[in-house]
Amino acid sequence: TDSDGVEGWGEAAPAKIYGESTETVLAALTLYGQHLPEDPFAIESIERTWETALALHPSARCALSAALHDLVGKKMGIPVYQMWGLDPAKAPRSTFTIGIDTVEKLKVKVKEAEQYPILKIKLGTDRDVEILQTIRSLTDKELRVDANTGWNVKQAIRMLPVLEEFKVTVLEQPLPARDLEGLAAVTRASRIPVIADESCLVAADIPPLVGKVDGINIKLAKCGSLREAQRMIAIARAHQMMVMVGCMIESSIAITAAAHFTPLVDIVDLDGAALLASDPFKGATIDGGQVRLPTAPGLGLSRQ
């Protein structure tokens, strides 16, 4: 809240894989979240300050960044996407994720995802072919695959013709995060675009991936701010790489923050709020798979 009483909303989604927890986020926000500079419009310098002070707390920084953009948009009386000069009609359709499960539960999940035209299938198990067979037997929708670092190079290359057989259109993070040469080998062998997720946290991770993968996945909770996300998009585009935006299991606050830059990306995976039993906020929606951005100022959030 600034001196005029205008509120900005943000959300942190800490992940143990990146060294954060609810406790670390609360401690970080308690320490630094109270100290907003007098000029909220100095977004670049404010976020650089947080980047230094909260170097090991990306999701906490993300909450502050989203709140700052929400605040500034409200003070200007325009949505964040309009601050950036973006056309909300250019936002791509979002996938809906089908997690690893039993055959019976997979059937239920596919039915629950009826309104979504594109499904993202989690693999990286010893049942991968069975999972693909089950889902493809139920639907002819576009399928994308996320192996979540679950394969080695040989497994991944062996799976490529199987993925083609099931008409998979995208392969996300087939190998462990640090195996960049392995990713390069898989990408060379693959006719399906390979996207780096766990291998690409921030903008500085992109140059080592050039020529080794076809694209990157941006998640606010790992890159730390909306400004960093924009930098990642610019750098990836300079190298003719595809850009994807993903999410953690998050409420509409964090999903909406990410949704505001979806007009700049190729692939959207923002189903985090749709997977919640109860979402305390209303913001960006996924209408028949299509991302719809709110038109209210800032992030455009309202309480449910």
PDB file of C-alpha atoms in Angstrom:
ATOM      1  CA  THR A   1       0.000   0.000   0.000  1.00  0.00           C
ATOM      2  CA  ASP A   2       1.399   3.423  -0.918  1.00  0.00           C
ATOM      3  CA  SER A   3       0.886   6.793   0.763  1.00  0.00           C
ATOM      4  CA  ASP A   4      -2.323   7.344  -1.242  1.00  0.00           C
ATOM      5  CA  GLY A   5      -3.788   4.091   0.097  1.00  0.00           C
ATOM      6  CA  VAL A   6      -3.552   2.283  -3.279  1.00  0.00           C
ATOM      7  CA  GLU A   7      -2.972  -1.457  -2.828  1.00  0.00           C
ATOM      8  CA  GLY A   8      -0.916  -3.761  -5.009  1.00  0.00           C
ATOM      9  CA  TRP A   9      -1.322  -7.533  -4.878  1.00  0.00           C
ATOM     10  CA  GLY A  10       1.340 -10.197  -5.388  1.00  0.00           C
ATOM     11  CA  GLU A  11       1.791 -13.899  -4.661  1.00  0.00           C
ATOM     12  CA  ALA A  12       4.777 -16.098  -3.873  1.00  0.00           C
ATOM     13  CA  ALA A  13       4.793 -19.800  -4.786  1.00  0.00           C
ATOM     14  CA  PRO A  14       7.945 -21.184  -3.139  1.00  0.00           C
ATOM     15  CA  ALA A  15       9.416 -24.424  -4.487  1.00  0.00           C
ATOM     16  CA  LYS A  16      11.814 -26.642  -2.549  1.00  0.00           C
ATOM     17  CA  ILE A  17      13.653 -27.474  -5.782  1.00  0.00           C
ATOM     18  CA  TYR A  18      14.751 -23.816  -5.895  1.00  0.00           C
ATOM     19  CA  GLY A  19      15.580 -23.630  -2.185  1.00  0.00           C
ATOM     20  CA  GLU A  20      12.496 -21.808  -0.924  1.00  0.00           C
ATOM     21  CA  SER A  21       9.729 -22.592   1.555  1.00  0.00           C
ATOM     22  CA  THR A  22       6.763 -20.768   3.066  1.00  0.00           C
ATOM     23  CA  GLU A  23       8.995 -19.879   6.019  1.00  0.00           C
ATOM     24  CA  THR A  24      11.783 -18.395   3.880  1.00  0.00           C
ATOM     25  CA  VAL A  25       9.268 -16.335   1.875  1.00  0.00           C
ATOM     26  CA  LEU A  26       7.599 -14.936   4.998  1.00  0.00           C
ATOM     27  CA  ALA A  27      10.985 -14.071   6.512  1.00  0.00           C
ATOM     28  CA  ALA A  28      12.136 -12.376   3.283  1.00  0.00           C
ATOM     29  CA  LEU A  29       8.936 -10.361   2.892  1.00  0.00           C
ATOM     30  CA  THR A  30       8.992  -9.330   6.548  1.00  0.00           C
ATOM     31  CA  LEU A  31      12.552  -8.106   6.136  1.00  0.00           C
ATOM     32  CA  TYR A  32      12.310  -6.345   2.764  1.00  0.00           C
ATOM     33  CA  GLY A  33       8.666  -6.108   1.758  1.00  0.00           C
ATOM     34  CA  GLN A  34       7.990  -3.140   4.037  1.00  0.00           C
ATOM     35  CA  HIS A  35      10.664  -0.963   2.450  1.00  0.00           C
ATOM     36  CA  LEU A  36       9.116   0.283  -0.769  1.00  0.00           C
ATOM     37  CA  PRO A  37      10.901   3.314  -2.247  1.00  0.00           C
ATOM     38  CA  GLU A  38       8.969   6.571  -2.344  1.00  0.00           C
ATOM     39  CA  ASP A  39       8.540   6.455  -6.129  1.00  0.00           C
ATOM     40  CA  PRO A  40       6.744   3.230  -7.162  1.00  0.00           C
ATOM     41  CA  PHE A  41       7.254   4.152 -10.833  1.00  0.00           C
ATOM     42  CA  ALA A  42      11.011   3.495 -10.556  1.00  0.00           C
ATOM     43  CA  ILE A  43      10.307  -0.164 -11.308  1.00  0.00           C
ATOM     44  CA  GLU A  44      13.661  -1.026 -12.893  1.00  0.00           C
ATOM     45  CA  SER A  45      15.803   0.246 -10.007  1.00  0.00           C
ATOM     46  CA  ILE A  46      13.418  -1.113  -7.357  1.00  0.00           C
ATOM     47  CA  GLU A  47      13.508  -4.602  -8.855  1.00  0.00           C
ATOM     48  CA  ARG A  48      17.305  -4.462  -9.220  1.00  0.00           C
ATOM     49  CA  THR A  49      17.521  -3.623  -5.507  1.00  0.00           C
ATOM     50  CA  TRP A  50      15.324  -6.616  -4.619  1.00  0.00           C
ATOM     51  CA  GLU A  51      17.380  -8.809  -6.963  1.00  0.00           C
ATOM     52  CA  THR A  52      20.464  -8.045  -4.869  1.00  0.00           C
ATOM     53  CA  ALA A  53      18.832  -8.037  -1.431  1.00  0.00           C
ATOM     54  CA  LEU A  54      16.725 -11.156  -2.084  1.00  0.00           C
ATOM     55  CA  ALA A  55      19.057 -13.044  -4.405  1.00  0.00           C
ATOM     56  CA  LEU A  56      18.053 -16.472  -3.055  1.00  0.00           C
ATOM     57  CA  HIS A  57      14.328 -15.733  -2.817  1.00  0.00           C
ATOM     58  CA  PRO A  58      12.890 -15.621  -6.369  1.00  0.00           C
ATOM     59  CA  SER A  59       9.270 -16.352  -5.459  1.00  0.00           C
ATOM     60  CA  ALA A  60       9.328 -13.697  -2.702  1.00  0.00           C
ATOM     61  CA  ARG A  61      10.715 -11.207  -5.237  1.00  0.00           C
ATOM     62  CA  CYS A  62       8.028 -12.284  -7.677  1.00  0.00           C
ATOM     63  CA  ALA A  63       5.315 -11.413  -5.123  1.00  0.00           C
ATOM     64  CA  LEU A  64       6.836  -7.952  -4.621  1.00  0.00           C
ATOM     65  CA  SER A  65       7.230  -7.442  -8.384  1.00  0.00           C
ATOM     66  CA  ALA A  66       3.615  -8.373  -9.143  1.00  0.00           C
ATOM     67  CA  ALA A  67       2.370  -6.123  -6.326  1.00  0.00           C
ATOM     68  CA  LEU A  68       4.497  -3.226  -7.614  1.00  0.00           C
ATOM     69  CA  HIS A  69       3.161  -3.577 -11.174  1.00  0.00           C
ATOM     70  CA  ASP A  70      -0.396  -3.871  -9.832  1.00  0.00           C
ATOM     71  CA  LEU A  71       0.094  -0.695  -7.784  1.00  0.00           C
ATOM     72  CA  VAL A  72       1.576   1.299 -10.679  1.00  0.00           C
ATOM     73  CA  GLY A  73      -1.132   0.157 -13.101  1.00  0.00           C
ATOM     74  CA  LYS A  74      -3.832   1.197 -10.640  1.00  0.00           C
ATOM     75  CA  LYS A  75      -2.204   4.611 -10.150  1.00  0.00           C
ATOM     76  CA  MET A  76      -2.086   5.063 -13.944  1.00  0.00           C
ATOM     77  CA  GLY A  77      -5.633   3.714 -14.335  1.00  0.00           C
ATOM     78  CA  ILE A  78      -4.665   1.119 -16.962  1.00  0.00           C
ATOM     79  CA  PRO A  79      -4.024  -2.654 -17.068  1.00  0.00           C
ATOM     80  CA  VAL A  80      -0.411  -3.843 -16.856  1.00  0.00           C
ATOM     81  CA  TYR A  81      -0.525  -5.217 -20.426  1.00  0.00           C
ATOM     82  CA  GLN A  82      -1.478  -1.721 -21.630  1.00  0.00           C
ATOM     83  CA  MET A  83       1.474  -0.228 -19.710  1.00  0.00           C
ATOM     84  CA  TRP A  84       3.628  -2.528 -21.848  1.00  0.00           C
ATOM     85  CA  GLY A  85       1.769  -1.730 -25.092  1.00  0.00           C
ATOM     86  CA  LEU A  86       0.519  -5.292 -25.595  1.00  0.00           C
ATOM     87  CA  ASP A  87      -2.590  -6.543 -27.385  1.00  0.00           C
ATOM     88  CA  PRO A  88      -4.536  -8.969 -25.139  1.00  0.00           C
ATOM     89  CA  ALA A  89      -6.131 -10.585 -28.212  1.00  0.00           C
ATOM     90  CA  LYS A  90      -2.701 -11.986 -29.138  1.00  0.00           C
ATOM     91  CA  ALA A  91      -2.536 -14.221 -26.027  1.00  0.00           C
ATOM     92  CA  PRO A  92      -2.261 -17.900 -27.120  1.00  0.00           C
ATOM     93  CA  ARG A  93      -4.424 -20.731 -25.813  1.00  0.00           C
ATOM     94  CA  SER A  94      -3.392 -22.399 -22.558  1.00  0.00           C
ATOM     95  CA  THR A  95      -2.746 -26.077 -21.989  1.00  0.00           C
ATOM     96  CA  PHE A  96      -4.279 -28.068 -19.154  1.00  0.00           C
ATOM     97  CA  THR A  97      -1.937 -30.445 -17.328  1.00  0.00           C
ATOM     98  CA  ILE A  98      -2.677 -34.131 -16.855  1.00  0.00           C
ATOM     99  CA  GLY A  99      -0.505 -35.385 -13.985  1.00  0.00           C
ATOM    100  CA  ILE A 100       0.941 -38.883 -13.650  1.00  0.00           C
ATOM    101  CA  ASP A 101      -1.738 -41.256 -12.349  1.00  0.00           C
ATOM    102  CA  THR A 102      -3.446 -44.626 -12.700  1.00  0.00           C
ATOM    103  CA  VAL A 103      -5.284 -45.448 -15.924  1.00  0.00           C
ATOM    104  CA  GLU A 104      -8.670 -44.982 -14.238  1.00  0.00           C
ATOM    105  CA  LYS A 105      -7.748 -41.603 -12.763  1.00  0.00           C
ATOM    106  CA  LEU A 106      -6.225 -40.476 -16.077  1.00  0.00           C
ATOM    107  CA  LYS A 107      -9.601 -41.111 -17.697  1.00  0.00           C
ATOM    108  CA  VAL A 108     -11.281 -38.903 -15.087  1.00  0.00           C
ATOM    109  CA  LYS A 109      -8.663 -36.155 -15.541  1.00  0.00           C
ATOM    110  CA  VAL A 110      -9.067 -36.106 -19.320  1.00  0.00           C
ATOM    111  CA  LYS A 111     -12.836 -35.764 -18.865  1.00  0.00           C
ATOM    112  CA  GLU A 112     -12.335 -32.905 -16.381  1.00  0.00           C
ATOM    113  CA  ALA A 113     -10.183 -31.135 -18.991  1.00  0.00           C
ATOM    114  CA  GLU A 114     -12.957 -31.249 -21.578  1.00  0.00           C
ATOM    115  CA  GLN A 115     -13.042 -27.468 -22.164  1.00  0.00           C
ATOM    116  CA  TYR A 116      -9.285 -27.268 -22.832  1.00  0.00           C
ATOM    117  CA  PRO A 117      -8.218 -27.822 -26.466  1.00  0.00           C
ATOM    118  CA  ILE A 118      -4.550 -28.612 -25.621  1.00  0.00           C
ATOM    119  CA  LEU A 119      -3.367 -31.109 -22.979  1.00  0.00           C
ATOM    120  CA  LYS A 120       0.064 -31.252 -21.345  1.00  0.00           C
ATOM    121  CA  ILE A 121       1.009 -34.775 -20.283  1.00  0.00           C
ATOM    122  CA  LYS A 122       3.485 -35.393 -17.471  1.00  0.00           C
ATOM    123  CA  LEU A 123       5.876 -38.269 -18.227  1.00  0.00           C
ATOM    124  CA  GLY A 124       9.234 -39.493 -16.911  1.00  0.00           C
ATOM    125  CA  THR A 125       8.058 -42.823 -15.474  1.00  0.00           C
ATOM    126  CA  ASP A 126       8.361 -46.503 -16.390  1.00  0.00           C
ATOM    127  CA  ARG A 127       4.716 -46.294 -17.629  1.00  0.00           C
ATOM    128  CA  ASP A 128       5.165 -43.508 -20.179  1.00  0.00           C
ATOM    129  CA  VAL A 129       3.883 -45.441 -23.200  1.00  0.00           C
ATOM    130  CA  GLU A 130       0.841 -46.687 -21.262  1.00  0.00           C
ATOM    131  CA  ILE A 131       0.046 -43.112 -20.160  1.00  0.00           C
ATOM    132  CA  LEU A 132       0.255 -41.842 -23.742  1.00  0.00           C
ATOM    133  CA  GLN A 133      -1.823 -44.757 -25.054  1.00  0.00           C
ATOM    134  CA  THR A 134      -4.501 -44.172 -22.422  1.00  0.00           C
ATOM    135  CA  ILE A 135      -4.810 -40.445 -23.108  1.00  0.00           C
ATOM    136  CA  ARG A 136      -4.640 -40.756 -26.898  1.00  0.00           C
ATOM    137  CA  SER A 137      -7.376 -43.425 -26.794  1.00  0.00           C
ATOM    138  CA  LEU A 138      -9.648 -40.873 -25.105  1.00  0.00           C
ATOM    139  CA  THR A 139      -8.962 -37.754 -27.158  1.00  0.00           C
ATOM    140  CA  ASP A 140      -7.625 -36.462 -30.476  1.00  0.00           C
ATOM    141  CA  LYS A 141      -6.641 -33.098 -28.940  1.00  0.00           C
ATOM    142  CA  GLU A 142      -3.176 -31.609 -29.337  1.00  0.00           C
ATOM    143  CA  LEU A 143      -0.814 -33.222 -26.797  1.00  0.00           C
ATOM    144  CA  ARG A 144       2.353 -31.700 -25.348  1.00  0.00           C
ATOM    145  CA  VAL A 145       4.713 -33.622 -23.060  1.00  0.00           C
ATOM    146  CA  ASP A 146       6.695 -32.594 -19.975  1.00  0.00           C
ATOM    147  CA  ALA A 147       9.187 -35.263 -18.867  1.00  0.00           C
ATOM    148  CA  ASN A 148      10.198 -33.152 -15.834  1.00  0.00           C
ATOM    149  CA  THR A 149      13.924 -34.106 -16.021  1.00  0.00           C
ATOM    150  CA  GLY A 150      12.885 -37.787 -15.853  1.00  0.00           C
ATOM    151  CA  TRP A 151      14.842 -39.325 -18.756  1.00  0.00           C
ATOM    152  CA  ASN A 152      18.473 -39.795 -19.717  1.00  0.00           C
ATOM    153  CA  VAL A 153      19.725 -39.126 -23.261  1.00  0.00           C
ATOM    154  CA  LYS A 154      19.206 -42.699 -24.501  1.00  0.00           C
ATOM    155  CA  GLN A 155      15.679 -42.894 -23.055  1.00  0.00           C
ATOM    156  CA  ALA A 156      14.747 -39.511 -24.519  1.00  0.00           C
ATOM    157  CA  ILE A 157      16.008 -40.362 -28.017  1.00  0.00           C
ATOM    158  CA  ARG A 158      14.275 -43.742 -27.816  1.00  0.00           C
ATOM    159  CA  MET A 159      11.019 -41.974 -26.881  1.00  0.00           C
ATOM    160  CA  LEU A 160      11.109 -39.518 -29.807  1.00  0.00           C
ATOM    161  CA  PRO A 161       9.463 -41.836 -32.402  1.00  0.00           C
ATOM    162  CA  VAL A 162       6.905 -42.859 -29.760  1.00  0.00           C
ATOM    163  CA  LEU A 163       6.034 -39.200 -29.145  1.00  0.00           C
ATOM    164  CA  GLU A 164       5.705 -38.668 -32.901  1.00  0.00           C
ATOM    165  CA  GLU A 165       3.439 -41.703 -33.169  1.00  0.00           C
ATOM    166  CA  PHE A 166       1.110 -40.143 -30.597  1.00  0.00           C
ATOM    167  CA  LYS A 167       1.280 -36.761 -32.410  1.00  0.00           C
ATOM    168  CA  VAL A 168       2.984 -34.922 -29.530  1.00  0.00           C
ATOM    169  CA  THR A 169       3.819 -31.342 -30.577  1.00  0.00           C
ATOM    170  CA  VAL A 170       6.145 -30.109 -27.769  1.00  0.00           C
ATOM    171  CA  LEU A 171       8.702 -31.839 -25.506  1.00  0.00           C
ATOM    172  CA  GLU A 172       9.560 -30.018 -22.270  1.00  0.00           C
ATOM    173  CA  GLN A 173      12.698 -30.689 -20.179  1.00  0.00           C
ATOM    174  CA  PRO A 174      13.408 -34.340 -21.050  1.00  0.00           C
ATOM    175  CA  LEU A 175      16.744 -34.439 -19.155  1.00  0.00           C
ATOM    176  CA  PRO A 176      18.228 -33.337 -15.801  1.00  0.00           C
ATOM    177  CA  ALA A 177      18.644 -29.560 -15.587  1.00  0.00           C
ATOM    178  CA  ARG A 178      22.435 -29.438 -15.902  1.00  0.00           C
ATOM    179  CA  ASP A 179      22.791 -31.833 -18.836  1.00  0.00           C
ATOM    180  CA  LEU A 180      22.983 -29.155 -21.541  1.00  0.00           C
ATOM    181  CA  GLU A 181      25.054 -31.293 -23.927  1.00  0.00           C
ATOM    182  CA  GLY A 182      22.512 -34.080 -23.520  1.00  0.00           C
ATOM    183  CA  LEU A 183      19.716 -31.614 -24.327  1.00  0.00           C
ATOM    184  CA  ALA A 184      21.640 -30.612 -27.453  1.00  0.00           C
ATOM    185  CA  ALA A 185      21.828 -34.273 -28.533  1.00  0.00           C
ATOM    186  CA  VAL A 186      18.091 -34.793 -27.984  1.00  0.00           C
ATOM    187  CA  THR A 187      17.234 -31.555 -29.822  1.00  0.00           C
ATOM    188  CA  ARG A 188      19.398 -32.588 -32.804  1.00  0.00           C
ATOM    189  CA  ALA A 189      17.586 -35.941 -32.969  1.00  0.00           C
ATOM    190  CA  SER A 190      14.099 -34.494 -32.483  1.00  0.00           C
ATOM    191  CA  ARG A 191      11.590 -33.166 -34.992  1.00  0.00           C
ATOM    192  CA  ILE A 192       9.485 -32.049 -32.021  1.00  0.00           C
ATOM    193  CA  PRO A 193      10.503 -28.691 -30.434  1.00  0.00           C
ATOM    194  CA  VAL A 194      12.445 -29.171 -27.173  1.00  0.00           C
ATOM    195  CA  ILE A 195      11.806 -26.599 -24.427  1.00  0.00           C
ATOM    196  CA  ALA A 196      14.070 -25.995 -21.416  1.00  0.00           C
ATOM    197  CA  ASP A 197      12.332 -25.451 -18.067  1.00  0.00           C
ATOM    198  CA  GLU A 198      14.441 -26.472 -15.062  1.00  0.00           C
ATOM    199  CA  SER A 199      17.555 -25.703 -17.161  1.00  0.00           C
ATOM    200  CA  CYS A 200      16.452 -22.088 -17.573  1.00  0.00           C
ATOM    201  CA  LEU A 201      15.668 -20.074 -14.457  1.00  0.00           C
ATOM    202  CA  VAL A 202      16.773 -16.520 -15.354  1.00  0.00           C
ATOM    203  CA  ALA A 203      17.947 -14.492 -18.367  1.00  0.00           C
ATOM    204  CA  ALA A 204      21.611 -15.391 -17.793  1.00  0.00           C
ATOM    205  CA  ASP A 205      20.742 -19.075 -18.341  1.00  0.00           C
ATOM    206  CA  ILE A 206      19.636 -18.472 -21.936  1.00  0.00           C
ATOM    207  CA  PRO A 207      22.981 -17.901 -23.764  1.00  0.00           C
ATOM    208  CA  PRO A 208      24.382 -21.357 -22.765  1.00  0.00           C
ATOM    209  CA  LEU A 209      21.174 -22.924 -24.145  1.00  0.00           C
ATOM    210  CA  VAL A 210      21.363 -21.279 -27.573  1.00  0.00           C
ATOM    211  CA  GLY A 211      21.597 -24.016 -30.205  1.00  0.00           C
ATOM    212  CA  LYS A 212      20.952 -26.712 -27.596  1.00  0.00           C
ATOM    213  CA  VAL A 213      17.167 -26.348 -27.244  1.00  0.00           C
ATOM    214  CA  ASP A 214      14.395 -24.837 -29.349  1.00  0.00           C
ATOM    215  CA  GLY A 215      12.879 -22.714 -26.622  1.00  0.00           C
ATOM    216  CA  ILE A 216      12.632 -21.732 -22.958  1.00  0.00           C
ATOM    217  CA  ASN A 217       9.926 -21.846 -20.296  1.00  0.00           C
ATOM    218  CA  ILE A 218       9.548 -18.781 -18.079  1.00  0.00           C
ATOM    219  CA  LYS A 219       8.026 -19.119 -14.609  1.00  0.00           C
ATOM    220  CA  LEU A 220       7.758 -16.024 -12.439  1.00  0.00           C
ATOM    221  CA  ALA A 221       8.423 -18.054  -9.282  1.00  0.00           C
ATOM    222  CA  LYS A 222      11.842 -19.055 -10.618  1.00  0.00           C
ATOM    223  CA  CYS A 223      12.899 -15.909 -12.541  1.00  0.00           C
ATOM    224  CA  GLY A 224      11.870 -13.558  -9.723  1.00  0.00           C
ATOM    225  CA  SER A 225      10.156 -10.616 -11.417  1.00  0.00           C
ATOM    226  CA  LEU A 226       8.044  -9.360 -14.283  1.00  0.00           C
ATOM    227  CA  ARG A 227      10.988  -7.291 -15.553  1.00  0.00           C
ATOM    228  CA  GLU A 228      13.219 -10.391 -15.620  1.00  0.00           C
ATOM    229  CA  ALA A 229      10.509 -12.250 -17.548  1.00  0.00           C
ATOM    230  CA  GLN A 230      10.507  -9.472 -20.157  1.00  0.00           C
ATOM    231  CA  ARG A 231      14.307  -9.617 -20.397  1.00  0.00           C
ATOM    232  CA  MET A 232      14.106 -13.388 -20.929  1.00  0.00           C
ATOM    233  CA  ILE A 233      11.590 -12.945 -23.740  1.00  0.00           C
ATOM    234  CA  ALA A 234      13.779 -10.345 -25.464  1.00  0.00           C
ATOM    235  CA  ILE A 235      16.941 -12.473 -25.210  1.00  0.00           C
ATOM    236  CA  ALA A 236      15.188 -15.637 -26.406  1.00  0.00           C
ATOM    237  CA  ARG A 237      13.663 -13.790 -29.371  1.00  0.00           C
ATOM    238  CA  ALA A 238      17.088 -12.364 -30.294  1.00  0.00           C
ATOM    239  CA  HIS A 239      18.227 -15.986 -30.699  1.00  0.00           C
ATOM    240  CA  GLN A 240      15.089 -17.096 -32.612  1.00  0.00           C
ATOM    241  CA  MET A 241      14.011 -19.299 -29.703  1.00  0.00           C
ATOM    242  CA  MET A 242      10.452 -20.214 -28.820  1.00  0.00           C
ATOM    243  CA  VAL A 243       9.063 -18.794 -25.578  1.00  0.00           C
ATOM    244  CA  MET A 244       6.733 -20.570 -23.185  1.00  0.00           C
ATOM    245  CA  VAL A 245       5.224 -19.298 -19.952  1.00  0.00           C
ATOM    246  CA  GLY A 246       4.432 -21.794 -17.202  1.00  0.00           C
ATOM    247  CA  CYS A 247       3.338 -21.736 -13.589  1.00  0.00           C
ATOM    248  CA  MET A 248       3.363 -23.479 -10.254  1.00  0.00           C
ATOM    249  CA  ILE A 249       0.140 -24.387  -8.428  1.00  0.00           C
ATOM    250  CA  GLU A 250      -0.861 -20.763  -7.819  1.00  0.00           C
ATOM    251  CA  SER A 251      -3.967 -18.681  -7.264  1.00  0.00           C
ATOM    252  CA  SER A 252      -5.273 -16.173  -9.784  1.00  0.00           C
ATOM    253  CA  ILE A 253      -2.898 -13.504  -8.423  1.00  0.00           C
ATOM    254  CA  ALA A 254       0.287 -15.130  -9.754  1.00  0.00           C
ATOM    255  CA  ILE A 255      -1.453 -16.638 -12.795  1.00  0.00           C
ATOM    256  CA  THR A 256      -2.801 -13.212 -13.780  1.00  0.00           C
ATOM    257  CA  ALA A 257       0.614 -11.561 -13.327  1.00  0.00           C
ATOM    258  CA  ALA A 258       2.084 -14.064 -15.811  1.00  0.00           C
ATOM    259  CA  ALA A 259      -0.946 -13.794 -18.108  1.00  0.00           C
ATOM    260  CA  HIS A 260      -0.235 -10.099 -18.734  1.00  0.00           C
ATOM    261  CA  PHE A 261       2.804 -10.928 -20.890  1.00  0.00           C
ATOM    262  CA  THR A 262       1.206 -13.895 -22.728  1.00  0.00           C
ATOM    263  CA  PRO A 263       0.720 -11.776 -25.899  1.00  0.00           C
ATOM    264  CA  LEU A 264       4.535 -12.007 -26.268  1.00  0.00           C
ATOM    265  CA  VAL A 265       4.872 -15.820 -26.048  1.00  0.00           C
ATOM    266  CA  ASP A 266       4.227 -18.908 -28.195  1.00  0.00           C
ATOM    267  CA  ILE A 267       3.145 -21.482 -25.600  1.00  0.00           C
ATOM    268  CA  VAL A 268       1.012 -20.918 -22.498  1.00  0.00           C
ATOM    269  CA  ASP A 269       0.704 -23.304 -19.573  1.00  0.00           C
ATOM    270  CA  LEU A 270      -1.201 -21.296 -16.965  1.00  0.00           C
ATOM    271  CA  ASP A 271      -3.615 -23.825 -15.484  1.00  0.00           C
ATOM    272  CA  GLY A 272      -2.332 -23.453 -11.888  1.00  0.00           C
ATOM    273  CA  ALA A 273      -5.446 -21.701 -10.554  1.00  0.00           C
ATOM    274  CA  ALA A 274      -7.744 -24.083 -12.434  1.00  0.00           C
ATOM    275  CA  LEU A 275      -6.220 -26.943 -10.421  1.00  0.00           C
ATOM    276  CA  LEU A 276      -7.196 -25.319  -7.089  1.00  0.00           C
ATOM    277  CA  ALA A 277     -10.258 -26.399  -5.135  1.00  0.00           C
ATOM    278  CA  SER A 278     -10.764 -22.806  -4.007  1.00  0.00           C
ATOM    279  CA  ASP A 279      -9.314 -19.647  -5.566  1.00  0.00           C
ATOM    280  CA  PRO A 280      -9.630 -16.498  -3.401  1.00  0.00           C
ATOM    281  CA  PHE A 281      -9.204 -14.122  -6.357  1.00  0.00           C
ATOM    282  CA  LYS A 282     -10.623 -13.576  -9.829  1.00  0.00           C
ATOM    283  CA  GLY A 283      -8.354 -12.306 -12.590  1.00  0.00           C
ATOM    284  CA  ALA A 284      -7.248 -13.725 -15.931  1.00  0.00           C
ATOM    285  CA  THR A 285      -9.430 -16.596 -17.076  1.00  0.00           C
ATOM    286  CA  ILE A 286      -8.989 -19.468 -19.510  1.00  0.00           C
ATOM    287  CA  ASP A 287     -12.153 -19.498 -21.583  1.00  0.00           C
ATOM    288  CA  GLY A 288     -12.321 -22.671 -23.663  1.00  0.00           C
ATOM    289  CA  GLY A 289      -8.544 -22.709 -23.474  1.00  0.00           C
ATOM    290  CA  GLN A 290      -8.170 -19.079 -24.571  1.00  0.00           C
ATOM    291  CA  VAL A 291      -6.417 -16.752 -22.123  1.00  0.00           C
ATOM    292  CA  ARG A 292      -8.640 -13.736 -21.373  1.00  0.00           C
ATOM    293  CA  LEU A 293      -7.010 -10.795 -19.623  1.00  0.00           C
ATOM    294  CA  PRO A 294      -8.971  -8.589 -17.205  1.00  0.00           C
ATOM    295  CA  THR A 295      -9.561  -4.979 -18.284  1.00  0.00           C
ATOM    296  CA  ALA A 296      -9.454  -3.344 -14.818  1.00  0.00           C
ATOM    297  CA  PRO A 297      -6.344  -1.294 -13.872  1.00  0.00           C
ATOM    298  CA  GLY A 298      -3.154  -2.975 -12.667  1.00  0.00           C
ATOM    299  CA  LEU A 299      -3.338  -6.768 -12.673  1.00  0.00           C
ATOM    300  CA  GLY A 300      -7.135  -6.433 -12.730  1.00  0.00           C
ATOM    301  CA  LEU A 301      -7.763  -8.678  -9.737  1.00  0.00           C
ATOM    302  CA  SER A 302     -10.869  -8.822  -7.581  1.00  0.00           C
ATOM    303  CA  ARG A 303     -11.714 -10.929  -4.532  1.00  0.00           C
ATOM    304  CA  GLN A 304     -14.051 -13.856  -5.174  1.00  0.00           C
TER     305      GLN A 304
END
